[in-house]
mmCIF file of the C-alpha atoms, coordinates in Angstrom:
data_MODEL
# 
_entry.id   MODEL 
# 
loop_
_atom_site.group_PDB 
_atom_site.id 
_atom_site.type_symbol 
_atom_site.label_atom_id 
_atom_site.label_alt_id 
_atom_site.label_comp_id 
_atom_site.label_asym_id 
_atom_site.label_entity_id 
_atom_site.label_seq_id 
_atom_site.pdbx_PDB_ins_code 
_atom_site.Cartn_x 
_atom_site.Cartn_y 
_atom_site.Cartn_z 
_atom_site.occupancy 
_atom_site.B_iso_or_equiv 
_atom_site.pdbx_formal_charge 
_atom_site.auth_seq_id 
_atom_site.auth_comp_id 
_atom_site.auth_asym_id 
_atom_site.auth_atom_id 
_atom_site.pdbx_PDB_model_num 
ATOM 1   C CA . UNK A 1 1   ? 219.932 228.888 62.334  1.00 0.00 ? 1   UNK A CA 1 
ATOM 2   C CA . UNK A 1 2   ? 218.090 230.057 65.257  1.00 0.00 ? 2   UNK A CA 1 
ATOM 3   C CA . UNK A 1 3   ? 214.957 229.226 63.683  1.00 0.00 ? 3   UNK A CA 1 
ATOM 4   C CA . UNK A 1 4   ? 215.801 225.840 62.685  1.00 0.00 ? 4   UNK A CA 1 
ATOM 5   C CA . UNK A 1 5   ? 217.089 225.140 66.919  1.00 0.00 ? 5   UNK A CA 1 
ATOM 6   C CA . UNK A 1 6   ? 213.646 226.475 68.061  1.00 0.00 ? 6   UNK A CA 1 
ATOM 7   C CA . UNK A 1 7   ? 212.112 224.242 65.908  1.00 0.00 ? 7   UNK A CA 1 
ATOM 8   C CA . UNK A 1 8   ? 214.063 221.239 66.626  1.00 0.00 ? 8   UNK A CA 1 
ATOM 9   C CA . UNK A 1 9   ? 213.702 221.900 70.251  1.00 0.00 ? 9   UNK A CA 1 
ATOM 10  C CA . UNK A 1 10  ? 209.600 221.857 69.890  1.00 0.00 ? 10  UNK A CA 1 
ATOM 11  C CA . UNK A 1 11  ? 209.608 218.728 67.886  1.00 0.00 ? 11  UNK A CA 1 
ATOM 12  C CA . UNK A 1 12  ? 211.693 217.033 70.891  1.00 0.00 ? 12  UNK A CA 1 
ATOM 13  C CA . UNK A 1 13  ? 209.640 218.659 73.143  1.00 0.00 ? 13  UNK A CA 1 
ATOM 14  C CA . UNK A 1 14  ? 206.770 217.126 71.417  1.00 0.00 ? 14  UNK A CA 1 
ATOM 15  C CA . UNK A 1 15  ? 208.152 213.623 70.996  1.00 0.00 ? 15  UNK A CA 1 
ATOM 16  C CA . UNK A 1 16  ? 208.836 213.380 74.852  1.00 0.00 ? 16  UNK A CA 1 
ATOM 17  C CA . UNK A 1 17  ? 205.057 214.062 75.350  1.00 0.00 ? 17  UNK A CA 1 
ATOM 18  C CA . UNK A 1 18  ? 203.816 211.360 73.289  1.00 0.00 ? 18  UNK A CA 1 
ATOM 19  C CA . UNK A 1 19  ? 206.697 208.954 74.934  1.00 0.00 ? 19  UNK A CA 1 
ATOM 20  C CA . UNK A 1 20  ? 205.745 209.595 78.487  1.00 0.00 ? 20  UNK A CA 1 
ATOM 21  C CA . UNK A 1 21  ? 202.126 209.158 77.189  1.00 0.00 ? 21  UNK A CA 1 
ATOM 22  C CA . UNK A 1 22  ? 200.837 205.328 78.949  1.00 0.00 ? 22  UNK A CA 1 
ATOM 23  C CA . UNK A 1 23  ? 197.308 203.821 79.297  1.00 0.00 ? 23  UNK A CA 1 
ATOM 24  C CA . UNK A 1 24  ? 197.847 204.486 83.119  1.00 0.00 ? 24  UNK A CA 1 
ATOM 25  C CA . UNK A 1 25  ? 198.752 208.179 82.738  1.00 0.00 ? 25  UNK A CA 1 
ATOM 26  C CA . UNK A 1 26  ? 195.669 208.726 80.544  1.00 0.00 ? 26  UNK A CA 1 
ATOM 27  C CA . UNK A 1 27  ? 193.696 206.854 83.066  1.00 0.00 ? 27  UNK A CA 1 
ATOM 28  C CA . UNK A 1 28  ? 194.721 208.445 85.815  1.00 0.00 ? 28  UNK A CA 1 
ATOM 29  C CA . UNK A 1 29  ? 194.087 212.180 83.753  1.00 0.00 ? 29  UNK A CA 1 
ATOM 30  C CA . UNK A 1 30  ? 190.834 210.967 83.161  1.00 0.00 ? 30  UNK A CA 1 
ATOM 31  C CA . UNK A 1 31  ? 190.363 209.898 86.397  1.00 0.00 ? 31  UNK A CA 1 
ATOM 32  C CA . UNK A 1 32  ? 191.123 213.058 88.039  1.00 0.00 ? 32  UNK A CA 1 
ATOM 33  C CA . UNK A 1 33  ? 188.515 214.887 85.404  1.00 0.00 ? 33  UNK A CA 1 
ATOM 34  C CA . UNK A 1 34  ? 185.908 213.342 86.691  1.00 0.00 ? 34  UNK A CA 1 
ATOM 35  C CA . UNK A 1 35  ? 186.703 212.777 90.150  1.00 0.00 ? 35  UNK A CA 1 
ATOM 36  C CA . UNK A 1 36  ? 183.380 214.856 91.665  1.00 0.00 ? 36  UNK A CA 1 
ATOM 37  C CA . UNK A 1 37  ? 181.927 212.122 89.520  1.00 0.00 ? 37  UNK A CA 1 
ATOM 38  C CA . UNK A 1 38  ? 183.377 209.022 90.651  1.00 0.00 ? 38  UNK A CA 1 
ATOM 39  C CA . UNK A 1 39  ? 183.792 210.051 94.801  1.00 0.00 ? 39  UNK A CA 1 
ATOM 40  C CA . UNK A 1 40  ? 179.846 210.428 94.656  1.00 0.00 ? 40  UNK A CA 1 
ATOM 41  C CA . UNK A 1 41  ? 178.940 207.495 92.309  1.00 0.00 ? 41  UNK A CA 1 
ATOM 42  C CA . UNK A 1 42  ? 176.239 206.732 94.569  1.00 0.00 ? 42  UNK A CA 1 
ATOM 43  C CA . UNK A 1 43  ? 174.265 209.757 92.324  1.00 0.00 ? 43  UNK A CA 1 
ATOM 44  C CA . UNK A 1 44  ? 174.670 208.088 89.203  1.00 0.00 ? 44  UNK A CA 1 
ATOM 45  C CA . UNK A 1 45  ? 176.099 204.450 90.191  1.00 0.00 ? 45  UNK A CA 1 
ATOM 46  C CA . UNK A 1 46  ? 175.487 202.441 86.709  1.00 0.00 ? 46  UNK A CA 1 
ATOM 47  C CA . UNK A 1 47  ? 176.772 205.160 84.499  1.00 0.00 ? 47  UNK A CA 1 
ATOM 48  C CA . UNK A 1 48  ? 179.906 205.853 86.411  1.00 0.00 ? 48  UNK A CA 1 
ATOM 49  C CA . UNK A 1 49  ? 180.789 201.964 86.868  1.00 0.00 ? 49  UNK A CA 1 
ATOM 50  C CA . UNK A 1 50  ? 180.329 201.269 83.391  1.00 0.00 ? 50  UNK A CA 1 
ATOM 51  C CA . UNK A 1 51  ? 182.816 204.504 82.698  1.00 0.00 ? 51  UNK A CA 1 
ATOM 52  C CA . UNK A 1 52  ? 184.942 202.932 84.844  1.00 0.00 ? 52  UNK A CA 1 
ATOM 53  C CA . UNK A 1 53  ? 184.943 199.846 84.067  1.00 0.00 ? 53  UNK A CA 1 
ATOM 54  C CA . UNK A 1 54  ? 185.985 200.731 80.418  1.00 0.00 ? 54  UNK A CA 1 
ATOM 55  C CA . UNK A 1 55  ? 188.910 202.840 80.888  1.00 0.00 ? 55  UNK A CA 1 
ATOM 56  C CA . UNK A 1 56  ? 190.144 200.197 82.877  1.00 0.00 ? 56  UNK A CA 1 
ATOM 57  C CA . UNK A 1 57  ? 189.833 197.521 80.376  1.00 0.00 ? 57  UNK A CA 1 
ATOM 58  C CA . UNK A 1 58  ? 191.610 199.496 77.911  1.00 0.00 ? 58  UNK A CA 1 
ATOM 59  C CA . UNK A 1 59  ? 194.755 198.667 80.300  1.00 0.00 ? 59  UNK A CA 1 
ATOM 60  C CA . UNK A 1 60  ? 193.932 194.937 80.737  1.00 0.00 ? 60  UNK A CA 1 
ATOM 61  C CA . UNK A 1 61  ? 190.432 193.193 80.451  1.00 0.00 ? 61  UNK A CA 1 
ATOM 62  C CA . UNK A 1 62  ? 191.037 191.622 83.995  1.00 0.00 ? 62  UNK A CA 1 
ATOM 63  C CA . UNK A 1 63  ? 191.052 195.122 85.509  1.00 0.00 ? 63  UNK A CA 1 
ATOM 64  C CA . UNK A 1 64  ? 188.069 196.023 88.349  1.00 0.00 ? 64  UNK A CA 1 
ATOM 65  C CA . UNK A 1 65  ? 187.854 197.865 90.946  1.00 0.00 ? 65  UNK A CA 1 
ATOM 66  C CA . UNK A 1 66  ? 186.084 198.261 94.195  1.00 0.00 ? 66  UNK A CA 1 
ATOM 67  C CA . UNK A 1 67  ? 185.290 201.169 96.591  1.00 0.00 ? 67  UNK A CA 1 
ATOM 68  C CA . UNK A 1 68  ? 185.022 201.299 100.037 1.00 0.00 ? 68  UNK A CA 1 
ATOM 69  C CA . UNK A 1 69  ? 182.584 204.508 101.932 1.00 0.00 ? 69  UNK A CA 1 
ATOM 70  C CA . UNK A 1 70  ? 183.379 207.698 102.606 1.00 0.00 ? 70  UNK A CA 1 
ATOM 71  C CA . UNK A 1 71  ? 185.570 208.558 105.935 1.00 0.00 ? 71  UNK A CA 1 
ATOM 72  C CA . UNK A 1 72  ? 186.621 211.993 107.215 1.00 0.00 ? 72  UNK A CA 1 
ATOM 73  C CA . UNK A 1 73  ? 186.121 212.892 103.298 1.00 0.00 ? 73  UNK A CA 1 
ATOM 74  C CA . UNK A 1 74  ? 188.416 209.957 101.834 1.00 0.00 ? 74  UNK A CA 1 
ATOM 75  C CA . UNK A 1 75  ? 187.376 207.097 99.767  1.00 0.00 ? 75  UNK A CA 1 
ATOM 76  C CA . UNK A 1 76  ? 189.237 203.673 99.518  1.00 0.00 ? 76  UNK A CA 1 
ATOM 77  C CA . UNK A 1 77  ? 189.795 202.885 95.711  1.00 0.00 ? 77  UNK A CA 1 
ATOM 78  C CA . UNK A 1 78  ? 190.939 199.169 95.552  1.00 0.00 ? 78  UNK A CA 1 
ATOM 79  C CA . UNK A 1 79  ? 192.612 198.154 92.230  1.00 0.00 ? 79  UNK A CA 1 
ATOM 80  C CA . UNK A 1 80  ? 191.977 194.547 91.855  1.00 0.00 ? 80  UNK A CA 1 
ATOM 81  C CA . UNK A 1 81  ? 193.095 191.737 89.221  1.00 0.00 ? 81  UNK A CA 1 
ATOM 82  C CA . UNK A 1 82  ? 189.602 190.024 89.835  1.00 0.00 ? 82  UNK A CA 1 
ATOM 83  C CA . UNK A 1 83  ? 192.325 186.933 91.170  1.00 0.00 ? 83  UNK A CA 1 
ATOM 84  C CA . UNK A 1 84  ? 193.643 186.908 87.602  1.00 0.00 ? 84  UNK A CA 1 
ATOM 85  C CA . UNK A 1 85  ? 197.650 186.513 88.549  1.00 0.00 ? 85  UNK A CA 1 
ATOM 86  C CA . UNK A 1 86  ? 198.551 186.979 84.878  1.00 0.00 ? 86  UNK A CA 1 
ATOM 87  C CA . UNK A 1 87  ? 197.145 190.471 85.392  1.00 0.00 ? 87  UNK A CA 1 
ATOM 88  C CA . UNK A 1 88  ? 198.721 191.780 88.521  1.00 0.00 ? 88  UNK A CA 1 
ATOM 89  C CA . UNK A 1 89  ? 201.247 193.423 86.738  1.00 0.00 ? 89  UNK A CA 1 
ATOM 90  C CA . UNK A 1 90  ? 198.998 195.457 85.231  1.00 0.00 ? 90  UNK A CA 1 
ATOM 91  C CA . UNK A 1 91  ? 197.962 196.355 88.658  1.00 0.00 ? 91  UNK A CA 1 
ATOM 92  C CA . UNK A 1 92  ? 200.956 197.138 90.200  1.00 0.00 ? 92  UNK A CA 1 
ATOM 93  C CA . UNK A 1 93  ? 201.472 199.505 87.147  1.00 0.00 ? 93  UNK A CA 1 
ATOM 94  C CA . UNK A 1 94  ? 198.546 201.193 87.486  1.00 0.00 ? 94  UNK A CA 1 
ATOM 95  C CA . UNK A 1 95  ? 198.903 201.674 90.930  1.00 0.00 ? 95  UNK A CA 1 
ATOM 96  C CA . UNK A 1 96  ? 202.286 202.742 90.859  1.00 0.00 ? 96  UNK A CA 1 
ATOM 97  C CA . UNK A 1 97  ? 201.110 205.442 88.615  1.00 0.00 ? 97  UNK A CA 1 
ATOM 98  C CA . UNK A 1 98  ? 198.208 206.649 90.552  1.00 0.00 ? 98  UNK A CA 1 
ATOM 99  C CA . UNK A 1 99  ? 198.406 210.549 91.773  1.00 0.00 ? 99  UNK A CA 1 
ATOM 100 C CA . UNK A 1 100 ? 198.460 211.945 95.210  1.00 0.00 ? 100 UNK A CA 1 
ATOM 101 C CA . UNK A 1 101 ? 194.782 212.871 95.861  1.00 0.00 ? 101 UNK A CA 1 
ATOM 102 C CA . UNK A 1 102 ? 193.253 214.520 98.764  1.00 0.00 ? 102 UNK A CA 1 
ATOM 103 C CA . UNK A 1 103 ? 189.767 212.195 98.597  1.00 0.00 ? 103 UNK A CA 1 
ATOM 104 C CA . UNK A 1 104 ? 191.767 209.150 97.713  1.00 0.00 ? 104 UNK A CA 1 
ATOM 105 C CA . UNK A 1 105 ? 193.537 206.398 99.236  1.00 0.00 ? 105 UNK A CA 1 
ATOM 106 C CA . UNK A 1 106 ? 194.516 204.416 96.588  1.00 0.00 ? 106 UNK A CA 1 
ATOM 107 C CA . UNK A 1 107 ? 194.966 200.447 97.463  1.00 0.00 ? 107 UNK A CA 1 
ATOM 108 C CA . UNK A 1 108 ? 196.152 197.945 94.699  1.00 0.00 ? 108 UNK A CA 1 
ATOM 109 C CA . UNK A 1 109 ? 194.483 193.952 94.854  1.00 0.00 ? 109 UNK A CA 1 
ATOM 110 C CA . UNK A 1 110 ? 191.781 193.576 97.233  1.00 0.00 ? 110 UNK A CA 1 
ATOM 111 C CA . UNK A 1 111 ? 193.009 193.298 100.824 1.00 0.00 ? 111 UNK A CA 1 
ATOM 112 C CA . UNK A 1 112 ? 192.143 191.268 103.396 1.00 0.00 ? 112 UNK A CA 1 
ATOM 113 C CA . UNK A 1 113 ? 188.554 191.831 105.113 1.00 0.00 ? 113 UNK A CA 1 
ATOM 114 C CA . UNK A 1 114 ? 186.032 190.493 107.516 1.00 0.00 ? 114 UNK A CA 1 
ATOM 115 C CA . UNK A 1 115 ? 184.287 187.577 105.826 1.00 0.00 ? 115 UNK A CA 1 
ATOM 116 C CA . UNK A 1 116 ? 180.877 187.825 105.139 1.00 0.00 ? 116 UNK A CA 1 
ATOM 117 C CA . UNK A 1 117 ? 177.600 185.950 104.340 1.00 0.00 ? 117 UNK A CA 1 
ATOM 118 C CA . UNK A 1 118 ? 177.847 184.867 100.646 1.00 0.00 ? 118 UNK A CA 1 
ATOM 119 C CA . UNK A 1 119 ? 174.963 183.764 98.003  1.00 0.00 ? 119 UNK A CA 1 
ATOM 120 C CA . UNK A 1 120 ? 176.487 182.195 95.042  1.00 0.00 ? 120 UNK A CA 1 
ATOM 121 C CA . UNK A 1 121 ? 174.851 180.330 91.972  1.00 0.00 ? 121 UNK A CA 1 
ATOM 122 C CA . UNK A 1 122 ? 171.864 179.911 94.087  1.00 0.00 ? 122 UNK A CA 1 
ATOM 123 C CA . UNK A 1 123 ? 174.233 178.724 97.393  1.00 0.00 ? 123 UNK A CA 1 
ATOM 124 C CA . UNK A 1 124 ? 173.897 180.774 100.637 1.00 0.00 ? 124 UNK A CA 1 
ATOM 125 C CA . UNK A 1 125 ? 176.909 180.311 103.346 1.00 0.00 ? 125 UNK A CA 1 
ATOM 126 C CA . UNK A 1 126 ? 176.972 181.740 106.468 1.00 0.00 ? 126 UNK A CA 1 
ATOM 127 C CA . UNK A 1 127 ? 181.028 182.650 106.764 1.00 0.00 ? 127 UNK A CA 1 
ATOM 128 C CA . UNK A 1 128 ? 180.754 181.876 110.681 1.00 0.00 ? 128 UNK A CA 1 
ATOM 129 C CA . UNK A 1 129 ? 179.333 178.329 109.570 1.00 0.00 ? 129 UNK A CA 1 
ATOM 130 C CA . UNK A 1 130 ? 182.299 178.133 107.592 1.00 0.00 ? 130 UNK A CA 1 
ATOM 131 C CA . UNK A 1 131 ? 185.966 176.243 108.974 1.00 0.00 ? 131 UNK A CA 1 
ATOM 132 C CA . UNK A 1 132 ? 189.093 175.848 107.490 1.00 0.00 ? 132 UNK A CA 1 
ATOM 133 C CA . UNK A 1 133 ? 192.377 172.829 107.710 1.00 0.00 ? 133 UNK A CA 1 
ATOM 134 C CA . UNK A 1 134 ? 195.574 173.975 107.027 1.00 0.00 ? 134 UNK A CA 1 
ATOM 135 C CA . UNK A 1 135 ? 198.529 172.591 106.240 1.00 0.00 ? 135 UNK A CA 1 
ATOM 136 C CA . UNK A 1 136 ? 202.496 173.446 104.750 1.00 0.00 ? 136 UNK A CA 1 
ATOM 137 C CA . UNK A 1 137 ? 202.593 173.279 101.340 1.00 0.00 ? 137 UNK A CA 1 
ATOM 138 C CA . UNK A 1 138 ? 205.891 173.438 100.102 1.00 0.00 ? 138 UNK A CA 1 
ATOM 139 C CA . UNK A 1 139 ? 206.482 177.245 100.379 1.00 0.00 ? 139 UNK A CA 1 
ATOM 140 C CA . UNK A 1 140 ? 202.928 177.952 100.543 1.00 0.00 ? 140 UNK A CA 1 
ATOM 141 C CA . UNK A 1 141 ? 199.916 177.155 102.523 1.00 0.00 ? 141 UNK A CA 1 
ATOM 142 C CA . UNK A 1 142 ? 197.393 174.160 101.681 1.00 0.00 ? 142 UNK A CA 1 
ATOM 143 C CA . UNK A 1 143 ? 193.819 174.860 102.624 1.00 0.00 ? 143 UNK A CA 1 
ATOM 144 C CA . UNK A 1 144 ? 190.729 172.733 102.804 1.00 0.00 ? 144 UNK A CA 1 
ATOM 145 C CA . UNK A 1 145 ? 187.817 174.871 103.517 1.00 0.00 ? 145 UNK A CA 1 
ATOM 146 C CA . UNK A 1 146 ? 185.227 172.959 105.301 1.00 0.00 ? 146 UNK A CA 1 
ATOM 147 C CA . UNK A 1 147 ? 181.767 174.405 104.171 1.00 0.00 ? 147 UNK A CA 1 
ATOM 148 C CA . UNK A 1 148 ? 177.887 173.046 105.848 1.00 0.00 ? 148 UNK A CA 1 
ATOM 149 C CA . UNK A 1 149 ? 175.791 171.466 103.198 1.00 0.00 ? 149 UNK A CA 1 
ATOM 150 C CA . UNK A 1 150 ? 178.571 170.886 100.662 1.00 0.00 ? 150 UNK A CA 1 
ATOM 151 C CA . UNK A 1 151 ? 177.597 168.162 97.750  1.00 0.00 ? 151 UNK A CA 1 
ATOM 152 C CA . UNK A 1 152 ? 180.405 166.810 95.145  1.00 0.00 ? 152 UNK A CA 1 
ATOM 153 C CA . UNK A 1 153 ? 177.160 167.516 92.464  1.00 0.00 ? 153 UNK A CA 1 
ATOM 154 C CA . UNK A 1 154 ? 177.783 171.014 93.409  1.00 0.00 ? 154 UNK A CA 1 
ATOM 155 C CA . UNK A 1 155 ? 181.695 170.955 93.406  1.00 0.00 ? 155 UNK A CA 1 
ATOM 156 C CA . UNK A 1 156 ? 182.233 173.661 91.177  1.00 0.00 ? 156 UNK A CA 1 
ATOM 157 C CA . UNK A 1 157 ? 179.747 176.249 92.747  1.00 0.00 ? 157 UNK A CA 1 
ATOM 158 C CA . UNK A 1 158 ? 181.194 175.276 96.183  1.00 0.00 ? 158 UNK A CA 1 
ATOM 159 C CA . UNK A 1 159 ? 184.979 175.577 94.909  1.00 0.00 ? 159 UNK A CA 1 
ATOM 160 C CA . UNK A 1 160 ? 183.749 179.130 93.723  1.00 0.00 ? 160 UNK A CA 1 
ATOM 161 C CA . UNK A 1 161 ? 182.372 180.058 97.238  1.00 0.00 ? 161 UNK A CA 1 
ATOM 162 C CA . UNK A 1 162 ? 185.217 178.674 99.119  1.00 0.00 ? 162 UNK A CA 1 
ATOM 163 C CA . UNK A 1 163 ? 187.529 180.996 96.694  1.00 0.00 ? 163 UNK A CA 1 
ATOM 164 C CA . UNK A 1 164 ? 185.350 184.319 97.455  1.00 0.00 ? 164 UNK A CA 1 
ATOM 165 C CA . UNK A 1 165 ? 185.761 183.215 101.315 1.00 0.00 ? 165 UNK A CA 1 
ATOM 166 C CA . UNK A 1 166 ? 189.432 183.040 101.025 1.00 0.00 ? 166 UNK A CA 1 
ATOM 167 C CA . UNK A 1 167 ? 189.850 186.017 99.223  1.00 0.00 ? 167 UNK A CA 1 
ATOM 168 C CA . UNK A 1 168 ? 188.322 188.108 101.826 1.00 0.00 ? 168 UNK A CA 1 
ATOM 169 C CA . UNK A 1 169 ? 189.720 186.230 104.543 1.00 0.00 ? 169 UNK A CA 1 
ATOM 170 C CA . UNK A 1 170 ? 193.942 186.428 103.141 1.00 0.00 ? 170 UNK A CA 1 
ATOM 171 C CA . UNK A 1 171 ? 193.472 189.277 100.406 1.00 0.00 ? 171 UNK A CA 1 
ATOM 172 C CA . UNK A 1 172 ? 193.760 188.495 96.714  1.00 0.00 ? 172 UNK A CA 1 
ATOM 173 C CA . UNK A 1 173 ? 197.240 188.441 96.492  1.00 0.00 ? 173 UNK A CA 1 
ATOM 174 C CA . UNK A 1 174 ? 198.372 186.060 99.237  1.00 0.00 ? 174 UNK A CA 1 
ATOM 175 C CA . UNK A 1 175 ? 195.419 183.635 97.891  1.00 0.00 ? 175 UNK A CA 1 
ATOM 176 C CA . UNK A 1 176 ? 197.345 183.904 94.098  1.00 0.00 ? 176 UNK A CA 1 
ATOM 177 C CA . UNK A 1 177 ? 201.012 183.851 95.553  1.00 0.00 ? 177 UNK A CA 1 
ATOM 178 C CA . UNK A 1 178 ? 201.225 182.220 98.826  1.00 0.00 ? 178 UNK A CA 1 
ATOM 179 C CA . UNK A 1 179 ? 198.188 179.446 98.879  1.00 0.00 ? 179 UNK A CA 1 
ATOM 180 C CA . UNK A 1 180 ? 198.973 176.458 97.408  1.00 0.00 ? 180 UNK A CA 1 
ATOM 181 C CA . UNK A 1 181 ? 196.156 173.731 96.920  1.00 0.00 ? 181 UNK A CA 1 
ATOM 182 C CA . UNK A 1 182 ? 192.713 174.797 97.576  1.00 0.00 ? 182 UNK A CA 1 
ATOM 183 C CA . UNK A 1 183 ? 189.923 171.551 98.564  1.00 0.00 ? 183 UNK A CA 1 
ATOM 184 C CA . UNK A 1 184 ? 186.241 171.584 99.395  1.00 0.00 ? 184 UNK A CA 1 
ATOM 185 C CA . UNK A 1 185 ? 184.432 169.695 101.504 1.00 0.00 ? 185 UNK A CA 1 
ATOM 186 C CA . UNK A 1 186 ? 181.551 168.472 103.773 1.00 0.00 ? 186 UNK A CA 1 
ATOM 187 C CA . UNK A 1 187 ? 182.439 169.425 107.935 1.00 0.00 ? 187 UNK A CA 1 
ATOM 188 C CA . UNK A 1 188 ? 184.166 165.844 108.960 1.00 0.00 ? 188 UNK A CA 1 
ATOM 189 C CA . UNK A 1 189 ? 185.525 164.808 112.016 1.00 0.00 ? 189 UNK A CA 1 
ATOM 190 C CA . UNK A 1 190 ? 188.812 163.179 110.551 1.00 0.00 ? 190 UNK A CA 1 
ATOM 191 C CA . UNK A 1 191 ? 190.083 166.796 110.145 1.00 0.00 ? 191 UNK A CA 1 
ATOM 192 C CA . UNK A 1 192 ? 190.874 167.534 113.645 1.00 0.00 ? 192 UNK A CA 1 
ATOM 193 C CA . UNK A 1 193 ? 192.524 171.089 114.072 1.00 0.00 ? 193 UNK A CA 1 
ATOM 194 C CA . UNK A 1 194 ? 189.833 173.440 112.406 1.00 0.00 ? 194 UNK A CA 1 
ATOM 195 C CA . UNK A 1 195 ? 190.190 177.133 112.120 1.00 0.00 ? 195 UNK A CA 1 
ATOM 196 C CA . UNK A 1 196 ? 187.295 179.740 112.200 1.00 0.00 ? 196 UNK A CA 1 
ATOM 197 C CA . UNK A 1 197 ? 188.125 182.248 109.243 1.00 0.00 ? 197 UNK A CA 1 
ATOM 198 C CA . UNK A 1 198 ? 188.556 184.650 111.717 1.00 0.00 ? 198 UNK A CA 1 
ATOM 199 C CA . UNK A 1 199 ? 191.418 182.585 113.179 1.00 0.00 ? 199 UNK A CA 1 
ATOM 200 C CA . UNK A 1 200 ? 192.631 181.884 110.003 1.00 0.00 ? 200 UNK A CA 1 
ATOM 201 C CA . UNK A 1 201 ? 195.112 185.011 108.503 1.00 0.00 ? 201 UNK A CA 1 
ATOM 202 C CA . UNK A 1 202 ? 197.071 184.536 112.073 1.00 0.00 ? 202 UNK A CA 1 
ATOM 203 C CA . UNK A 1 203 ? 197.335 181.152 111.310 1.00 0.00 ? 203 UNK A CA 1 
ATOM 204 C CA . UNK A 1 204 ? 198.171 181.783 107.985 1.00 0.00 ? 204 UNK A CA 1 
ATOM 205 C CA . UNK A 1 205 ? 200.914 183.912 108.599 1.00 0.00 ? 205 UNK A CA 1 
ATOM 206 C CA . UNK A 1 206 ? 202.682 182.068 111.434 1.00 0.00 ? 206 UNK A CA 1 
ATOM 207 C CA . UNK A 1 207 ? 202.857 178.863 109.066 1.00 0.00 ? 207 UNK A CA 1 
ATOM 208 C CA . UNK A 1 208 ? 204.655 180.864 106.283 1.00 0.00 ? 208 UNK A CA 1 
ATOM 209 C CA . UNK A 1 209 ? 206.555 182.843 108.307 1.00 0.00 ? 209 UNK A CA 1 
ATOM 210 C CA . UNK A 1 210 ? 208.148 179.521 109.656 1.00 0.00 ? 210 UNK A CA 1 
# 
């Protein structure tokens, strides 16, 4: 009888394994395996991105990621949805997941940041050329981004710049949850109050929180 407990024991034992098994607790162990690897990717950058890049696509094939440099020792490893809002619960799962490591500070959707200079589809905008209007929007934010050298011909690339500006400028998630309609267009006078996208997260902010 003895025998038959033990055994009974092991196969629950076993059976709790495989349930608290989850594509973000094998990423993570994998993760953690190679994590000489991944903190210095700069040694082998196209083989460890592509590593990457695959274990997180086994989660969801919206998953990226993004690292910011070394400081006193610790990396920034930003979890991102690529502005995909069907996948953000993937990242919040992920994240949620994600170990307590010395190297690491762990960061999930890509937060806000200094703008910068972008070249896209052949388009180069300087992000200090670059002003925004905006407005209440129901319970979000409307925003016309106001970019030099804008052409309706180019609409599309434009409408992709203006959403890599905003992205940096709010953070991917407010620009998926709190920013309502997004327009492009040529600097004009009829828009009278203009924001820098310096100025804008304040401004941002103080509208919603109103």
């Amino acid at each position: 009888m003895k025998f038959y407990r033990t055994i009974f024991l092991l196969m629950l034992s076993l059976l709790g394994c495989t349930a608290a098994a989850s594509p973000e607790s094998d990423f993570w162990s994998w993760f953690q395996q190679n994590e000489g690897d991944i903190f210095n990717f700069e040694n082998n950058q196209e083989i460890v991105f592509d590593k990457l890049a695959a274990r997180m696509q086994k989660i969801n094939p919206s998953l990226t990621f993004e690292f910011g440099p070394k400081k006193d020792g610790i990396r920034e490893f930003v979890i991102s949805a690529d502005g995909i809002k069907d996948a953000f619960p993937s990242v919040e799962k992920l994240y949620a997941a994600a170990p307590q490591l010395k190297k690491w500070r762990f960061i999930k959707f890509r937060p806000r940041r200094e703008p910068f200079d972008i070249k896209y589809q052949g388009i180069s905008v300087q992000a200090a050329s670059v002003t925004v209007s905006i407005a209440r929007d129901g319970a979000k934010a409307a925003i016309t981004v106001l970019i030099p050298g804008y052409t309706e011909s180019k609409r599309d690339s434009y409408t992709g710049i203006a959403y890599l500006i905003l992205d940096q400028a709010l953070g991917e998630y407010d620009v998926e949850t709190r920013v309502g309609a997004i327009d492009v267009v040529a600097p004009s006078a009829r828009y009278g109050q203009v924001r820098t996208l310096m100025d804008l997260p304040e401004a941002f902010d103080e509208l919603l929180s109103r």
